One Martini backbone bead per residue (centre of mass of N, CA, C, O) as a GRO file, in nm:
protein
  227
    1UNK     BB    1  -0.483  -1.948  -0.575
    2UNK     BB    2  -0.309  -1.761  -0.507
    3UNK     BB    3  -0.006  -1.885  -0.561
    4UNK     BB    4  -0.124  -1.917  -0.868
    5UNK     BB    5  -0.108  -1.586  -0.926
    6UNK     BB    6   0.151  -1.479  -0.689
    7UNK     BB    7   0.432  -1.601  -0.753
    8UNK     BB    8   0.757  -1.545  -0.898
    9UNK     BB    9   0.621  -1.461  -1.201
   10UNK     BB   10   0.458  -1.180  -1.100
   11UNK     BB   11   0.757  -1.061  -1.075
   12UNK     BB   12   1.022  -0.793  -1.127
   13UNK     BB   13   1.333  -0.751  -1.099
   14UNK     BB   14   1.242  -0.418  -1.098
   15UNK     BB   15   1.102  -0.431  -0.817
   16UNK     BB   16   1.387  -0.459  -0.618
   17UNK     BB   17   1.398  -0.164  -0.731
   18UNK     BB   18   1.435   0.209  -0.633
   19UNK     BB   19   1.329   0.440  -0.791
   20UNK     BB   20   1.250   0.770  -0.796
   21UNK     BB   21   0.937   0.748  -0.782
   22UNK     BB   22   0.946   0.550  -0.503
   23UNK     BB   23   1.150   0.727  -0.324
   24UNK     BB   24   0.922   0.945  -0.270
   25UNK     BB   25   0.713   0.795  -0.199
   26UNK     BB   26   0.873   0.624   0.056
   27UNK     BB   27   0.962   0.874   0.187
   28UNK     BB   28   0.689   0.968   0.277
   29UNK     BB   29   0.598   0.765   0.451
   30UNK     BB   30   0.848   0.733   0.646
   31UNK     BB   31   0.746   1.021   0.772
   32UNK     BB   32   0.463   0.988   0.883
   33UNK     BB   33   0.529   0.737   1.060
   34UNK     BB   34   0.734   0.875   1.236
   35UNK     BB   35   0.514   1.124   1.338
   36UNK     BB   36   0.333   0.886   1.474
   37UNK     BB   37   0.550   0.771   1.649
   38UNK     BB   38   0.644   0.669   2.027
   39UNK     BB   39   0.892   0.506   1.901
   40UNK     BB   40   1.208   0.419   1.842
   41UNK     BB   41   1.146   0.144   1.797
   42UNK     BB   42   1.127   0.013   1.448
   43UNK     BB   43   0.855  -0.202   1.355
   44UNK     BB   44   0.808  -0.379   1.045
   45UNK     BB   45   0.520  -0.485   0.819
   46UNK     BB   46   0.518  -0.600   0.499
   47UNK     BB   47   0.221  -0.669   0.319
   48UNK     BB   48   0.314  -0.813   0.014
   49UNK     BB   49   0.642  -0.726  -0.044
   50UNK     BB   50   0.788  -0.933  -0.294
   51UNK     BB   51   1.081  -0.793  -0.394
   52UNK     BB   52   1.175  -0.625  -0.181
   53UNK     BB   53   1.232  -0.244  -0.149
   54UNK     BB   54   1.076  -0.147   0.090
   55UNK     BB   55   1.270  -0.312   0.296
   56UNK     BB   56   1.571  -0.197   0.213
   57UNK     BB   57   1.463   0.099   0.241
   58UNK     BB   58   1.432   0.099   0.566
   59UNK     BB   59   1.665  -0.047   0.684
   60UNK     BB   60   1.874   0.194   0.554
   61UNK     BB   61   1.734   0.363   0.799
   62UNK     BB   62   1.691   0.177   1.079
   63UNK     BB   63   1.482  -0.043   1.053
   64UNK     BB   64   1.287  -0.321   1.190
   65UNK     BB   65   1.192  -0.642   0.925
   66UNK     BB   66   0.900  -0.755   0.781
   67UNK     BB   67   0.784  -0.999   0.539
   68UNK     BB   68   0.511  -1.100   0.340
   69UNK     BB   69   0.370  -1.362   0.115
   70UNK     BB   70   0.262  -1.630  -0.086
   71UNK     BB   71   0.508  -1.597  -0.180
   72UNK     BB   72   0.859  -1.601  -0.192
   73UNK     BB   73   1.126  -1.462  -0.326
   74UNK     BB   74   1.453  -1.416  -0.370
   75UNK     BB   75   1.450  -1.089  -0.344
   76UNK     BB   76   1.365  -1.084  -0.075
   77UNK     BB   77   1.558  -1.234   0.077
   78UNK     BB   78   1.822  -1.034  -0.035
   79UNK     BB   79   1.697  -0.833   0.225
   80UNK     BB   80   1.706  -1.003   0.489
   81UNK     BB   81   1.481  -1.038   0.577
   82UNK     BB   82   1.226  -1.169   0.723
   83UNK     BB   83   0.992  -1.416   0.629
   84UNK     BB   84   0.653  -1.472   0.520
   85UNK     BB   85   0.460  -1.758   0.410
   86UNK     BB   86   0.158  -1.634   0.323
   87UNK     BB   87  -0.131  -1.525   0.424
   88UNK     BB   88  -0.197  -1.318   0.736
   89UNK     BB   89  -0.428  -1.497   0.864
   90UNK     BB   90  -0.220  -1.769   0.884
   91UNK     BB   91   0.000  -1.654   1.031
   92UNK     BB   92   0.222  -1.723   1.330
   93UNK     BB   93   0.393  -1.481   1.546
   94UNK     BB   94   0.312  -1.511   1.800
   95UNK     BB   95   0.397  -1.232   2.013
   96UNK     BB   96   0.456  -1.058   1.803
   97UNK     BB   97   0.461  -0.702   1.765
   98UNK     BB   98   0.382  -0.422   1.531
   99UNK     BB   99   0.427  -0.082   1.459
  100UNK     BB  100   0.395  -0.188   1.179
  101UNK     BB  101   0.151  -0.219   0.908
  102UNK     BB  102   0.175  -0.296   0.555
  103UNK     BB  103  -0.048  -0.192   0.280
  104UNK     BB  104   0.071  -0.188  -0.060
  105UNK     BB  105  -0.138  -0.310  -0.296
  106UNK     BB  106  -0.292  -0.544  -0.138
  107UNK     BB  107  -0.590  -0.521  -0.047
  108UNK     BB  108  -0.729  -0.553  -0.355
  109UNK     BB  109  -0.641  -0.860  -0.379
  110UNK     BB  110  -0.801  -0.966  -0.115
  111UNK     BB  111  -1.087  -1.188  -0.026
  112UNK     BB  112  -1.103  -1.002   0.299
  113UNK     BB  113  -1.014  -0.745   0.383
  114UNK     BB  114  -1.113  -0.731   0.722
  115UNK     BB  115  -0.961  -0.994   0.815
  116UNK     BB  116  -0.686  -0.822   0.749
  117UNK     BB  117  -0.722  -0.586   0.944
  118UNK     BB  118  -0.797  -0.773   1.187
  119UNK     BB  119  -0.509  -0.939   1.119
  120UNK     BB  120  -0.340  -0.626   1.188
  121UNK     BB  121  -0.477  -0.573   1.540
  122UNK     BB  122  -0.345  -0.822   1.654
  123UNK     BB  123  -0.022  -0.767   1.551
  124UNK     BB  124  -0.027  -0.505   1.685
  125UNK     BB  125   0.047  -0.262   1.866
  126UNK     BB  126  -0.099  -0.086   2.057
  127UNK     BB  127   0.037   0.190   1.943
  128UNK     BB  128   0.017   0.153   1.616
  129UNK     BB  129   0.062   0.152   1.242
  130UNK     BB  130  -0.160   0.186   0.996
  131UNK     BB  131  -0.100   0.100   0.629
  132UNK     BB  132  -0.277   0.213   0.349
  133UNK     BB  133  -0.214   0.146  -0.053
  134UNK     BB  134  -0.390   0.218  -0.320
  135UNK     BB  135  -0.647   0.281  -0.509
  136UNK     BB  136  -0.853   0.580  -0.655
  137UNK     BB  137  -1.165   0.569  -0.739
  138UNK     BB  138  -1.175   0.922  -0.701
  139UNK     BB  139  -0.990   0.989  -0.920
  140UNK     BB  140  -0.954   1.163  -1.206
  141UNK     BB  141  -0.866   0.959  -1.403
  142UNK     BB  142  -1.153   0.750  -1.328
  143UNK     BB  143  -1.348   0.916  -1.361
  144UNK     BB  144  -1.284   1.013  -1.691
  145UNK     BB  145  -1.283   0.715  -1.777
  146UNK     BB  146  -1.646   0.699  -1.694
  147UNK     BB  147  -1.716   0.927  -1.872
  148UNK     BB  148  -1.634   0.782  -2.137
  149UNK     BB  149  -1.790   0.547  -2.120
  150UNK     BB  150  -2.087   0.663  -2.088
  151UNK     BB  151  -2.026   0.796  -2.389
  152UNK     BB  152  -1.846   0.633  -2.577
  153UNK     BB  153  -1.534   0.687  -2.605
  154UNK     BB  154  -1.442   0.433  -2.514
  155UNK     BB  155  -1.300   0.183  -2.669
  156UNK     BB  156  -1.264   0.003  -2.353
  157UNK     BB  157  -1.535  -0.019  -2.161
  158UNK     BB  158  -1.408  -0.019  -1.818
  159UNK     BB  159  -1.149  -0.125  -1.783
  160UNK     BB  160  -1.075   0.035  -1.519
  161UNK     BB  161  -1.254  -0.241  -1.365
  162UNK     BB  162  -1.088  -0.515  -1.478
  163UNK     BB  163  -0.849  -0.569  -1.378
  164UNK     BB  164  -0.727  -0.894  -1.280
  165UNK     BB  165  -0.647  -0.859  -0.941
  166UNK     BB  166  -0.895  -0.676  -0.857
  167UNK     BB  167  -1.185  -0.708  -0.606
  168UNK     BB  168  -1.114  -0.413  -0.498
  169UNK     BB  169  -1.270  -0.087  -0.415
  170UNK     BB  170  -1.154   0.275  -0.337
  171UNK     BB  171  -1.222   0.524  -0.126
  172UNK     BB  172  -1.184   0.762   0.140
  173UNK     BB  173  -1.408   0.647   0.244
  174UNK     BB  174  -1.440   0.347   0.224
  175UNK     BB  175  -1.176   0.295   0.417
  176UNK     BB  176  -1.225   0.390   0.648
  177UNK     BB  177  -1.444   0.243   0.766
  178UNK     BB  178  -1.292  -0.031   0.737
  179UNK     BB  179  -1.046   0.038   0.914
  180UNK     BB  180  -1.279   0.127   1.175
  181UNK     BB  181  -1.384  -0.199   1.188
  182UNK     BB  182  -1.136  -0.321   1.276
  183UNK     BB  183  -0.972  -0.102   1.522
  184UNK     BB  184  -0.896   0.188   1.391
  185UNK     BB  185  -0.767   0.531   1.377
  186UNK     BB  186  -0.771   0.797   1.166
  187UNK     BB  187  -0.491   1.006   1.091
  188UNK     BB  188  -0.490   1.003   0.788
  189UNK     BB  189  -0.535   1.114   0.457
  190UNK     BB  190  -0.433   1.080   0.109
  191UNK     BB  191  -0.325   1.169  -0.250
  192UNK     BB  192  -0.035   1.079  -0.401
  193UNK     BB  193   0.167   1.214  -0.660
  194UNK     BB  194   0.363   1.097  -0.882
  195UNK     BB  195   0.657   1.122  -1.065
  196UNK     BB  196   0.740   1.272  -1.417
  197UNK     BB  197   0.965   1.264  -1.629
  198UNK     BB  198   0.764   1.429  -1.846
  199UNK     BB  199   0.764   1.633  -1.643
  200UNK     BB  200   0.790   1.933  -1.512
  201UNK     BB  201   0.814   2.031  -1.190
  202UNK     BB  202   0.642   2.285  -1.204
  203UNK     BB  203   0.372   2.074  -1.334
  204UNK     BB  204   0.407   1.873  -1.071
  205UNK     BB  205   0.352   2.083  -0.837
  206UNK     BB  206   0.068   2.181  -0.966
  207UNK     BB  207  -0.049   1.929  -1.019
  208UNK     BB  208  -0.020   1.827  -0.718
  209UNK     BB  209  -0.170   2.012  -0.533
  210UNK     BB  210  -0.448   1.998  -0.643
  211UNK     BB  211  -0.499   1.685  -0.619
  212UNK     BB  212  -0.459   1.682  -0.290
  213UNK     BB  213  -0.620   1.904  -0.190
  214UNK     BB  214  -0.872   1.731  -0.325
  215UNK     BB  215  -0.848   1.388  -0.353
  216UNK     BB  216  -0.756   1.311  -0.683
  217UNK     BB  217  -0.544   1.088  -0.672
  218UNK     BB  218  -0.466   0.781  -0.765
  219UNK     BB  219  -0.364   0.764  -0.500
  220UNK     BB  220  -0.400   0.574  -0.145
  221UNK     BB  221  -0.322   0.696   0.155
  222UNK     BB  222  -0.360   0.524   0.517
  223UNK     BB  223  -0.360   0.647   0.852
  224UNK     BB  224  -0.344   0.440   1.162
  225UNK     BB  225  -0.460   0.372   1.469
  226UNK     BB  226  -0.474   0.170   1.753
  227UNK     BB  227  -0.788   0.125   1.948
   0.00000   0.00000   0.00000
């Protein structure tokens, strides 16, 4: 079933490059991982690579790049990283074991998140870095829109809770519980607000201070170690 929703037609090819407003989300991300990290060697999974953008991203960083998904993709093969395929609890790595292991926006499309995110504390160093970035559905946003169906104020209610590939929604307490019942220990929770190109920086600024301050930004990034 995976294979037949997330094939090689799921990606398109504007997913293999790394947009400006992308560029700022993943340079966050991988300052976070580094200031995580107790080792200068930094070897990284990125499970449900996809496009393999992430990919390139960090390799011209100088990490070392492994990515998984249920297809691989052409565009992930030409980012030159090693690549499994296959959904994560099926893959055997043999002894390796990665500094981190990165879900993002991939959690909630899994048949059982704690299955995965239990292999994924099997697959990790001792002391490594899980990261998870989902859609947070406490944020200001899906509030918002909740608010509008439960009044009937929106043409079609509830639409988003309907995603068709999202089988899985999450808050910040939500994800970290089910983290912790993996086996890490949660390190940071953020709600990071990407750049609108149509939007002043200095109202971006100040959009994105409030909402993330506050936990309401459309998008959630935690952070844990292996416990």
């Amino acid at each position: 079933m995976a294979t037949a929703v997330y094939g090689a037609a799921y990606h398109r090819p504007e997913e293999a490059e790394v947009d400006a407003r992308h560029e700022r989300h993943y340079a966050r991300q991988v300052a976070r991982l580094e200031r995580c990290l107790d080792v200068e060697r930094r070897h990284l999974l990125d499970v449900g690579c996809g496009a393999g953008a992430f990919l390139r991203f960090v390799s011209e960083r100088g990490w070392e790049v492994e990515g998984t998904d249920v297809v691989v993709t052409d565009w992930a093969r030409a980012s030159g990283a090693r690549l499994w395929a296959g959904e994560l609890p099926t893959i055997d790595f043999g002894t390796t074991r990665y500094d981190v292991v990165r879900f993002n926006h991939v959690l909630e499309h899994t048949r059982d998140p704690l299955v995965e995110l239990r292999r994924a504390r099997e697959v990790v160093s001792p002391s490594g870095i899980l990261l998870v970035g989902v859609p947070n559905v406490a944020g200001l946003s899906l509030r918002l829109k909740s608010w509008q169906s439960r009044l009937g104020l929106k043409s079609k209610r509830w639409r988003h809770y309907a995603a068709l590939h999202h089988l899985w929604f999450f808050t910040p307490a939500t994800l970290q519980r089910l983290v912790e019942a993996a086996g890490f220990e949660v390190i940071l929770v953020e709600t990071p607000v990407m750049d609108r190109p149509d939007r002043s920086p200095a109202l971006t600024g100040v959009y994105r201070g409030l909402l993330e301050t506050c936990r309401a930004g459309s998008l959630l990034d935690l952070y844990a170690r292996a416990r």
